[in-house]
Coordinates of C-alpha atoms in Angstrom, one line a residue:
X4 CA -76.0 121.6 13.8
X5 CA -73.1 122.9 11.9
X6 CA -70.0 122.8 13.6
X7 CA -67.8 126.2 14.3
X8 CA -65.5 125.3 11.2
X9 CA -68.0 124.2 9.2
X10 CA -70.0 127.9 10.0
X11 CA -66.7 129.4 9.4
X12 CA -66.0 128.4 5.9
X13 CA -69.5 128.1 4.6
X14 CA -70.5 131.6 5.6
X15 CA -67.8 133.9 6.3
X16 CA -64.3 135.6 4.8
X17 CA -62.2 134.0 7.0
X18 CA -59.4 131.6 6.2
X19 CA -56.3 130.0 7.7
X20 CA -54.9 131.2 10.9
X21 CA -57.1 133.5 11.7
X22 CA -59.8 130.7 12.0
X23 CA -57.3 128.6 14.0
X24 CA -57.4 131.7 16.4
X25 CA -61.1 131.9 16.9
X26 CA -61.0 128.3 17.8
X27 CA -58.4 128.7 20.5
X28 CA -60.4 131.8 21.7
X29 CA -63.4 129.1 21.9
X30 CA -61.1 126.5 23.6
X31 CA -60.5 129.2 26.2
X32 CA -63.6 130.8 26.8
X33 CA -65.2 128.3 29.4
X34 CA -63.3 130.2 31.7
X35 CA -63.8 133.6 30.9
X36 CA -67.7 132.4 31.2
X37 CA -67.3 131.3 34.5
X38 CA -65.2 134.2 35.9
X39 CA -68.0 136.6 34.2
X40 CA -70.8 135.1 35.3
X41 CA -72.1 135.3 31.9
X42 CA -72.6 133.8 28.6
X43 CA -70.3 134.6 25.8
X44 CA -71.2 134.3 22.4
X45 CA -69.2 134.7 19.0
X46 CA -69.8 136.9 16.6
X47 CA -68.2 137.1 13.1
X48 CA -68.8 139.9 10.6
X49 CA -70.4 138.4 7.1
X50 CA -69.6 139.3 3.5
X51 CA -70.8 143.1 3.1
X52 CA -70.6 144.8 6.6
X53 CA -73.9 144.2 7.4
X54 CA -74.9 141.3 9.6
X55 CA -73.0 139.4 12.2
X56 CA -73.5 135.5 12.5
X57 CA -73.3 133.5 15.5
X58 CA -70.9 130.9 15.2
X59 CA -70.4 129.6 18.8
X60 CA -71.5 130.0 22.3
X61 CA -71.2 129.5 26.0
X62 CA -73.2 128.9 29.1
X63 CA -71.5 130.2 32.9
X64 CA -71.5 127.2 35.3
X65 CA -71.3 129.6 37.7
X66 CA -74.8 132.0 37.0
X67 CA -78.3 131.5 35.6
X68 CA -78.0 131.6 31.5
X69 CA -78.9 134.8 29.8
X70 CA -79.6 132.8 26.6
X71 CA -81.3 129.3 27.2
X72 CA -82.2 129.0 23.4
X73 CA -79.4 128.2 21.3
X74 CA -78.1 131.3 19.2
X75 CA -75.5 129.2 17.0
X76 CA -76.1 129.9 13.6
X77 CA -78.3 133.1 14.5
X78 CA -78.2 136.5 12.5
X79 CA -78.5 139.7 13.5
X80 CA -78.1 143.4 11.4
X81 CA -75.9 146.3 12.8
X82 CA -79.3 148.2 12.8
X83 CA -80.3 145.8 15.6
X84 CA -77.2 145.5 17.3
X85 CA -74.8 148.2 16.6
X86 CA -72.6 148.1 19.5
X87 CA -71.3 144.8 17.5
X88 CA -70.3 147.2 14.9
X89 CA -68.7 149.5 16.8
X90 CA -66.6 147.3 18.5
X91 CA -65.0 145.8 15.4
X92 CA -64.3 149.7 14.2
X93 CA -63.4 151.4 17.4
X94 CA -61.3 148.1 18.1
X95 CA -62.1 148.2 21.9
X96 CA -64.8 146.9 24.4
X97 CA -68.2 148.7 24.6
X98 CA -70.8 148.5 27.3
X99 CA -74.3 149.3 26.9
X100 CA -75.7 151.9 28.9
X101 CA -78.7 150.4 29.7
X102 CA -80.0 146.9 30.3
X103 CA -81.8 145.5 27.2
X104 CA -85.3 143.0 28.2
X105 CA -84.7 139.5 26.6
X106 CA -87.2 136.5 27.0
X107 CA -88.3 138.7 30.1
X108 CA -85.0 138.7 31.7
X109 CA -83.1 141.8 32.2
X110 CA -79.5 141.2 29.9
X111 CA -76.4 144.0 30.4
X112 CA -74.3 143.0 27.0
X113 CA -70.7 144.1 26.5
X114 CA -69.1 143.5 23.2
X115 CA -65.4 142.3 23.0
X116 CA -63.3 143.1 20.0
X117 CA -61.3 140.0 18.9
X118 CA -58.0 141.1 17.5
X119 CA -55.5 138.6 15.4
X120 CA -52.8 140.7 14.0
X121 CA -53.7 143.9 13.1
X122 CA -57.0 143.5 12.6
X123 CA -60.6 142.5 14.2
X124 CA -61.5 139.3 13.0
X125 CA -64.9 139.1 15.4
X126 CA -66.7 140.0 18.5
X127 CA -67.4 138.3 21.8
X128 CA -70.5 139.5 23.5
X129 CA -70.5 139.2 27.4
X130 CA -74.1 138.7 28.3
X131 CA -75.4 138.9 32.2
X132 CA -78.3 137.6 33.5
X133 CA -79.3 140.5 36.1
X134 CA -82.3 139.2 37.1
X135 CA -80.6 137.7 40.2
X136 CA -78.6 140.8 41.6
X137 CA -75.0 139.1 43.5
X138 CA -73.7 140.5 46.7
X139 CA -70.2 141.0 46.0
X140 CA -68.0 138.4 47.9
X141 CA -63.9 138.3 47.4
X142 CA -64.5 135.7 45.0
X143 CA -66.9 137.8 42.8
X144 CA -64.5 140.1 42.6
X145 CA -61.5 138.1 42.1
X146 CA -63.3 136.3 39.3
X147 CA -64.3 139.3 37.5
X148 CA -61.1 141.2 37.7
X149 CA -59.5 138.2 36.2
X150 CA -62.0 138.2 33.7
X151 CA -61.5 141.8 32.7
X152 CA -58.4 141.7 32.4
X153 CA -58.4 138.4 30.4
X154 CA -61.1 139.7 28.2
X155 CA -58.9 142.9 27.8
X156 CA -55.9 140.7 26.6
X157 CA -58.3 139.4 24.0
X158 CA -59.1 143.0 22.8
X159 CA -55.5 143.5 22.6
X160 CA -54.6 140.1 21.1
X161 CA -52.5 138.7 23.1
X162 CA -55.0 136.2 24.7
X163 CA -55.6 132.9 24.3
X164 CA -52.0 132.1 23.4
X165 CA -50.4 130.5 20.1
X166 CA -51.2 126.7 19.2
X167 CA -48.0 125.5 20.6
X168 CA -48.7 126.5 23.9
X169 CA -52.6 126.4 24.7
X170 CA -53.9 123.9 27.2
X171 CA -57.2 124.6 27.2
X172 CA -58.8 121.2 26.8
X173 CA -56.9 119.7 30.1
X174 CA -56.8 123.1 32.0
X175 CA -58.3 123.2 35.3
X176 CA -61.5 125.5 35.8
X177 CA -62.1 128.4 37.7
X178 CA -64.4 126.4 40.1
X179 CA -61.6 123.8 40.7
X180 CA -59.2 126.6 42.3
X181 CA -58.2 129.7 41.5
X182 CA -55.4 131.9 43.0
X183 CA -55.0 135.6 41.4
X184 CA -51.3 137.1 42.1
X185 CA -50.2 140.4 41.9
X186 CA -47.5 142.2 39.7
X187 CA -45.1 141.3 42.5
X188 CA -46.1 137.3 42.7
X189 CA -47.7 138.1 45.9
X190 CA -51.0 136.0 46.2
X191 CA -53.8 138.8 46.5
X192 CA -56.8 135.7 46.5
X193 CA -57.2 131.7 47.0
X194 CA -60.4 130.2 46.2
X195 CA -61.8 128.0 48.9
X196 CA -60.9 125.0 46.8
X197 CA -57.8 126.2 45.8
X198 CA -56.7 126.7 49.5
X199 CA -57.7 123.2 50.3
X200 CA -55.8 121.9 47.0
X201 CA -52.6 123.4 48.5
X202 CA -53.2 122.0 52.2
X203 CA -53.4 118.4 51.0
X204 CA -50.2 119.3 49.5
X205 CA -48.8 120.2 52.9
X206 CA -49.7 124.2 52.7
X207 CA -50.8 124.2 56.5
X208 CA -51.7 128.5 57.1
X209 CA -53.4 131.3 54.4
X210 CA -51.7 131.5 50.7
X211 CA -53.0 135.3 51.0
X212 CA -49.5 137.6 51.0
X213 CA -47.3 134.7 50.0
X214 CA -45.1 134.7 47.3
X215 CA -46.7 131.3 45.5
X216 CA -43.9 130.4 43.4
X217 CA -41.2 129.8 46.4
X218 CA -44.0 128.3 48.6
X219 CA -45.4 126.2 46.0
X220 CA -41.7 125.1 45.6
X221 CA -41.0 123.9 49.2
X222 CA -44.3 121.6 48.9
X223 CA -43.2 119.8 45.5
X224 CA -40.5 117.0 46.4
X225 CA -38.9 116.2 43.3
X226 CA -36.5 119.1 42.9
X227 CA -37.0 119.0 39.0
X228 CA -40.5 119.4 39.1
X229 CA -40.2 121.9 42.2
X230 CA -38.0 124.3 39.9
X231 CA -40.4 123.8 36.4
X232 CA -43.5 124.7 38.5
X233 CA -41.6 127.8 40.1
X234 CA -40.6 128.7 36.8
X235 CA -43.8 128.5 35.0
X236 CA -45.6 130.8 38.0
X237 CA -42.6 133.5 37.6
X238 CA -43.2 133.2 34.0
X239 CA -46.3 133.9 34.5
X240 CA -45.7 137.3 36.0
X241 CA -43.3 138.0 33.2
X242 CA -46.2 137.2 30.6
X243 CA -45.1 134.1 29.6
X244 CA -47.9 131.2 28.6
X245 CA -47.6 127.8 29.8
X246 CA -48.9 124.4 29.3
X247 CA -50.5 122.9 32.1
X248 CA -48.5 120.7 34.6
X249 CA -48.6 118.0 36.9
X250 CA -47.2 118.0 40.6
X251 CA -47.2 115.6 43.0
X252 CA -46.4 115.9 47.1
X253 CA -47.5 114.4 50.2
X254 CA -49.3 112.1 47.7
X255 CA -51.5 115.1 46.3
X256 CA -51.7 115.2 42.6
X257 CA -52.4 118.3 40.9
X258 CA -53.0 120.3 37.9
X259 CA -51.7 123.3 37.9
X260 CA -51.4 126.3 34.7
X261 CA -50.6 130.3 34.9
X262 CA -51.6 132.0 32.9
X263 CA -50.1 135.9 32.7
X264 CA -52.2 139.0 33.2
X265 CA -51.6 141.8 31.0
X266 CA -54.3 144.2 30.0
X267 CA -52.9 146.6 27.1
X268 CA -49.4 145.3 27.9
X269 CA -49.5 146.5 31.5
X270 CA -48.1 143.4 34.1
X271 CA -51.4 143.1 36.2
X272 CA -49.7 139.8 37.6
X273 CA -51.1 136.4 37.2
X274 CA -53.9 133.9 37.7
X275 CA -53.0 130.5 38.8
X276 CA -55.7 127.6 37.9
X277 CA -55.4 124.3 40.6
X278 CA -57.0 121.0 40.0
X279 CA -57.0 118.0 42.7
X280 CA -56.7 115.3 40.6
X281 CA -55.3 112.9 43.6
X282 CA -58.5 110.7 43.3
X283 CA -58.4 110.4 39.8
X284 CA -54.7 109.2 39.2
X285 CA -55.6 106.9 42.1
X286 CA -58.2 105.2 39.5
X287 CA -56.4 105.5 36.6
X288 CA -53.6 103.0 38.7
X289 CA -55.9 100.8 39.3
X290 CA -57.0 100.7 35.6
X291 CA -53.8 100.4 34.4
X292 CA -53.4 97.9 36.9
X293 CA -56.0 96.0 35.8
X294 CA -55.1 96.4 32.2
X295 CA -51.7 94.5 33.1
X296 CA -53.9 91.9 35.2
X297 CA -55.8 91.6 31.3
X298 CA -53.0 91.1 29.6
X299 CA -50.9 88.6 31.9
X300 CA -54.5 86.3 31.7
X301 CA -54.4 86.4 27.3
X302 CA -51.0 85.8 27.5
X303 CA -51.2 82.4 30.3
X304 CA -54.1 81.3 28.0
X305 CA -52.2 81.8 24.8
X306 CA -49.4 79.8 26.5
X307 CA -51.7 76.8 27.6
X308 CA -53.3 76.4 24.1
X309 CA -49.7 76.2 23.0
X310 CA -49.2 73.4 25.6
X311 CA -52.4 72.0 23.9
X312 CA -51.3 72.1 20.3
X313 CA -47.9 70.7 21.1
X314 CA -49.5 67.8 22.8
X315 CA -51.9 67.3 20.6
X316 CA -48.8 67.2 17.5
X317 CA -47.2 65.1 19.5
X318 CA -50.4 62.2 19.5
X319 CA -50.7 63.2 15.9
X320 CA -46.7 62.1 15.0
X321 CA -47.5 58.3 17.8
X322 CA -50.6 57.4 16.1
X323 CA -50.9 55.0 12.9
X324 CA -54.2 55.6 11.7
X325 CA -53.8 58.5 8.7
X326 CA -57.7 59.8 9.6
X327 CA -56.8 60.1 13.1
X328 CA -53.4 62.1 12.1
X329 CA -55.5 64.5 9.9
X330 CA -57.9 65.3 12.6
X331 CA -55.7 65.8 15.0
X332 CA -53.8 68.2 12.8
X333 CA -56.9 70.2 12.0
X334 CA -57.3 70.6 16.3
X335 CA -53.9 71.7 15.7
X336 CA -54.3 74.4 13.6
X337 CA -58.1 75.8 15.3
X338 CA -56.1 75.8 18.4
X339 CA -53.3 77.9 17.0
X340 CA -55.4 80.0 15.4
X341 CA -57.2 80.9 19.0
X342 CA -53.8 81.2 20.6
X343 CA -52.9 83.8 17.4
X344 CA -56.1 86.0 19.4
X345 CA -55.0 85.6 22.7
X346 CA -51.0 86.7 21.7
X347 CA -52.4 89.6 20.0
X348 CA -55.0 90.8 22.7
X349 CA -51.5 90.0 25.4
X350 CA -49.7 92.7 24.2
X351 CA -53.0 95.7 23.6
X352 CA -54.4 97.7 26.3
X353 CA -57.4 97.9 24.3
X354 CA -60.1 94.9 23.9
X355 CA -59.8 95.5 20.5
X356 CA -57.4 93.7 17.9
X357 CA -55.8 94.6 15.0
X358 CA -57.2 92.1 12.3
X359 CA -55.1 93.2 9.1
X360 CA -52.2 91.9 11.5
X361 CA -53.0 89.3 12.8
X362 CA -54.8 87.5 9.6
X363 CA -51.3 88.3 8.0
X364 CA -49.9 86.0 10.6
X365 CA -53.0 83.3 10.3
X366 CA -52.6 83.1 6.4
X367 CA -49.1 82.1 5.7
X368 CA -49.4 79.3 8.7
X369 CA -52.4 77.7 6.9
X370 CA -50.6 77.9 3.7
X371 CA -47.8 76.0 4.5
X372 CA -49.3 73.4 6.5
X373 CA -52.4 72.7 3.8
X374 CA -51.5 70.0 1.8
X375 CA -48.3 68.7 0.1
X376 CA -49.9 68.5 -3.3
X377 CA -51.1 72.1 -3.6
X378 CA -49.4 74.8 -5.2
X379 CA -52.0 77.7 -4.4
X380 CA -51.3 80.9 -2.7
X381 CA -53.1 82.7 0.1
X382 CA -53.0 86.4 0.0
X383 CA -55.3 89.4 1.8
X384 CA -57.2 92.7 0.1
X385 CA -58.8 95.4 1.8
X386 CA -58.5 96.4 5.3
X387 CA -60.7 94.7 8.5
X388 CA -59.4 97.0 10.6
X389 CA -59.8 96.2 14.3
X390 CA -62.7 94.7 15.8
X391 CA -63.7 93.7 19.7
X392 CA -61.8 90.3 21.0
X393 CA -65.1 88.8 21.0
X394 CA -65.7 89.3 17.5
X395 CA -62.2 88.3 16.9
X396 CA -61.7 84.4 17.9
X397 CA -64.8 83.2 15.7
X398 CA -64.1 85.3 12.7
X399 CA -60.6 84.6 12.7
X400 CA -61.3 80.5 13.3
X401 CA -64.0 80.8 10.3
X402 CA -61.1 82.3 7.9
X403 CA -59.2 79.7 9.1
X404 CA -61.7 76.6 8.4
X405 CA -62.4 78.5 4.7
X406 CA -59.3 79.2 3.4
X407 CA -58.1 75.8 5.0
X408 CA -61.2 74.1 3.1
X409 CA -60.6 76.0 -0.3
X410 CA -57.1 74.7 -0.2
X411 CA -57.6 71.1 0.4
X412 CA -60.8 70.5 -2.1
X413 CA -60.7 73.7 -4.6
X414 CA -57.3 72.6 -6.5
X415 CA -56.4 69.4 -8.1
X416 CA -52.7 68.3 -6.9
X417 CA -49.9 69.9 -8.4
X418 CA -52.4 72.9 -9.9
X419 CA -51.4 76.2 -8.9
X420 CA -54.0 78.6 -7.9
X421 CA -55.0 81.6 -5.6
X422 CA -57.0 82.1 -2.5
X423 CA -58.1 85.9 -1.8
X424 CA -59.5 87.1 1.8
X425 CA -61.0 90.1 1.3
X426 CA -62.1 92.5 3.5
X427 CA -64.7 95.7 2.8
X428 CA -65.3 97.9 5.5
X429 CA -67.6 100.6 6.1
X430 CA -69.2 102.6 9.2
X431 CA -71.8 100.0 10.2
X432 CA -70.7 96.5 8.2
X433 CA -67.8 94.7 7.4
X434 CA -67.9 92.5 4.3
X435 CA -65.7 89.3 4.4
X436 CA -65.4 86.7 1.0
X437 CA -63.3 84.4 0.7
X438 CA -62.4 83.3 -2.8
X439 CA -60.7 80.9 -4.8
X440 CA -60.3 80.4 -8.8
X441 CA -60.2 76.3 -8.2
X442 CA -62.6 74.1 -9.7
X443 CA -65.6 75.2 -8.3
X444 CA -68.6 73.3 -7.0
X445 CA -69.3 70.1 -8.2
X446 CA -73.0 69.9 -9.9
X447 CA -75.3 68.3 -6.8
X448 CA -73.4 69.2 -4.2
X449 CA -75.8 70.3 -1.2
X450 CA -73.7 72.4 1.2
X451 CA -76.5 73.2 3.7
X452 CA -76.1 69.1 4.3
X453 CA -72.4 69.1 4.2
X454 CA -71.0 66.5 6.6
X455 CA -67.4 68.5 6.8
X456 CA -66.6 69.4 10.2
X457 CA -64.8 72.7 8.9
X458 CA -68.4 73.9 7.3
X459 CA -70.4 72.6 10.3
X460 CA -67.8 74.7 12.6
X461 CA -68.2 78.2 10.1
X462 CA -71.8 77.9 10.3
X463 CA -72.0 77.6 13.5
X464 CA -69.9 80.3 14.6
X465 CA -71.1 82.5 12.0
X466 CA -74.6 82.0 13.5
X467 CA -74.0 82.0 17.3
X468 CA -70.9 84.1 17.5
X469 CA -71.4 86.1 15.0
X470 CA -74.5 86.9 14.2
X471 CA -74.3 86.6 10.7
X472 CA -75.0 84.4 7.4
X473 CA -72.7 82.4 5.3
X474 CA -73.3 82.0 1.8
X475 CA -71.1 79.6 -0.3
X476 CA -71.6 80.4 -4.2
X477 CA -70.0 80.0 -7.3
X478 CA -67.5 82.4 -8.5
X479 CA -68.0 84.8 -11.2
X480 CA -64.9 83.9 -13.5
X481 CA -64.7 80.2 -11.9
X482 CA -64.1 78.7 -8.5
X483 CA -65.9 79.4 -5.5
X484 CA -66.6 82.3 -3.0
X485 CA -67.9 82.3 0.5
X486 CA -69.3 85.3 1.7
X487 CA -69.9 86.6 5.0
X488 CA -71.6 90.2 6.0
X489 CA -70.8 91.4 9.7
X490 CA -72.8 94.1 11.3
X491 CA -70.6 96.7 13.1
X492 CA -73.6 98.6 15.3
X493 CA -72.7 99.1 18.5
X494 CA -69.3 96.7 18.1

């Protein structure tokens, strides 16, 4: 399904901000669908005045759908629906008169103009189910007063607010607490869980007749955040828009925004949104908590394989037998390479490392400590971007063994030469070769029966750990290339 830009530049006229408008209008609306008790959809004009495409829509969470079928990307004429018309020309909301029959479910449609600037740039339809008649309750009619005169601000454009001030996406919802506030800052209505939002903060009698701003500023503790919080609530009544914030007291947590009421510029006073969030800052602690447990463990571990190398050095520089010395320098350098992982993943919340990095820092290391006789240079193309820690540790031990092995047996002493790792990345594989321009492979040599321990250590982490292939073949040009194809679904 095409997406609302996507509908929006394909099909229609408009361009610019006036599409960045209809998306903030979208980014609002989940409210305005709740507080109505109805869907909303969006209706733009197309080229010629003649049809009106659907290019977004919203359910209530609050009533029965009027629309269960999905209307995005629907058309209809202005001989079918002609109050769509008349909104855009008259420029103001129109009601039906009667109830129009729709999958066998009586809909009452009111059409919304939506003004940017001067001019109408599309409509909002307000669509109620009325097969399920409502008793009116205070919270009915809180909701849908709010939602008038929200709905009204749209008409007048002056609602949702400008880009640098929306906060739609984090906003609490009208189901998570809503107080409306006269012109006077007086609260006229608390939601249930917006009363009980205010008593965890220490709130102990009714909200209804107080002035919120000074009481929620007696709750709030840190005198900073009491006086933003105040501020943003008076603002409110002033029509002033407002990100959402964050207060804490009594060890409550929560969300709150104002947003200002003002149908056709009259002050109708304010609508304050609450969210308890207590629960859920609680978890995030204990992630972040256990994120800094994470991290303290890769960084011990990169410490004792440190210990390990060091030792291990040190038995290399005591013993006398020159096989023994190299094989204990090739322990050396796997282990270092491991501890290369563990340093990276020490310091990243995420389980994910940053290969490009952290092969830059394998590379050089293996370079210098190759052989004394070679003169070749390691370098890196492409990009591996960042891959899981378990995908890490082998690959970066198997670059390690290959570009270890291609300097010690592709050049002949004192030749210079060049090893490339090269890295090709797409959505579902990454492609990894390894190539030098060295002598190549001798003629007989049988690398599936290789008795190296660096080949026998790639293959088998390329198998097990990896769940690749590696394929060892000669280099177009000269030399040798090992190549090694790594599937990315679901990593």
């Amino acid at each position: 399904m095409s997406t609302l830009s996507e509908l929006l530049a394909e099909q229609t006229e408009l361009r610019g901000e006036a599409v960045e408008h209809l998306k903030r209008v979208v980014a609002e609306w989940q409210l305005l669908a709740d507080m109505s008790f109805a869907d909303f959809l969006l209706w733009v004009p197309l080229p010629g005045g003649t049809e009106f495409l659907c290019v977004a829509q919203a359910r209530p969470t609050t009533a029965p759908t009027a629309h269960p079928e999905d209307i995005v990307a629907a058309r209809v004429t202005t001989t079918d629906s002609p109050q769509l018309r008349r909104a855009v020309v008259e420029g103001r909301i129109c009601r039906e008169e009667y109830p129009r029959w729709h999958l066998e479910v009586p809909v009452r449609r009111e059409t919304i103009p939506v003004r940017f600037g001067r001019s109408v740039i599309a409509v909002l339809s307000r669509d109620t189910n009325l097969a399920m008649p409502r008793v009116p309750s205070p919270l009915e009619i809180a909701y849908l007063g709010s939602a008038s005169d929200l709905c009204q601000m749209v008409a007048d454009g002056t609602f949702p607010p400008s880009a640098e001030t929306v906060g739609a996406v984090t906003s609490p919802r009208a189901g998570d607490g809503l107080i409306r506030l006269d012109a006077h800052g007086l609260v006229a209505y608390a939601s249930p869980n917006a009363l009980s939002a205010y008593h965890r903060m220490g709130h102990a009698s009714d909200l209804v007749g107080v002035v919120l701003s000074d009481a929620t500023r007696d709750l709030v503790h840190d005198p900073f955040d009491a006086a933003e919080v105040a501020a943003r609530i008076d603002g409110a009544l002033s029509g002033k828009h407002s990100l959402r914030m964050e207060v804490r007291a009594r060890g409550a947590v929560m969300l709150v925004r104002a947003l200002p009421l003002r149908p056709r510029g009259d002050a109708a006073g304010a609508l304050v949104l609450v969210r308890d969030v207590t629960d859920l800052r609680r978890r995030d602690m204990a992630l972040l908590s256990k994120d800094a447990t994470i991290r303290e463990i890769h960084h011990r571990v990169k410490n004792n394989l440190q210990t390990v190398a060091a030792l291990l050095r040190l038995q290399a520089r005591r013993t006398g037998i020159p096989e023994a010395r190299i094989a204990l320098a090739e322990s050396v350098r796997r282990v270092n390479s491991i501890a290369l992982v563990h340093e990276a993943l020490s310091v990243s919340v995420a389980e994910r490392v940053d290969l490009d990095e952290l092969v830059d820092k394998v590379l050089p290391a293996i370079g210098d400590g190759a052989t004394a006789e070679s003169r070749a240079k390691v370098r890196r193309e492409g990009s591996f971007g960042t891959l899981p820690a378990a995908l890490a540790t082998p690959l970066v031990l198997v670059l390690t063994e290959l570009v270890h092995n291609a300097l010690a047996h592709a050049f002949d002493p004192g030749r210079a030469g060049e090893v490339v790792v090269s890295a090709q990345r797409s959505d579902t594989t990454l492609d990894v070769v390894v190539a030098d321009d060295g002598r190549g492979i001798p003629e007989g040599t049988d690398l599936e029966r290789s008795a190296g321990l660096g080949l026998q250590i790639v293959r088998t982490l390329v198998d097990s750990e990896l769940g690749s292939a590696l394929e060892v073949r000669p280099r177009p040009g000269g030399g040798t290339e090992a190549v090694i194809r790594l599937s990315l679904r679901g990593r």
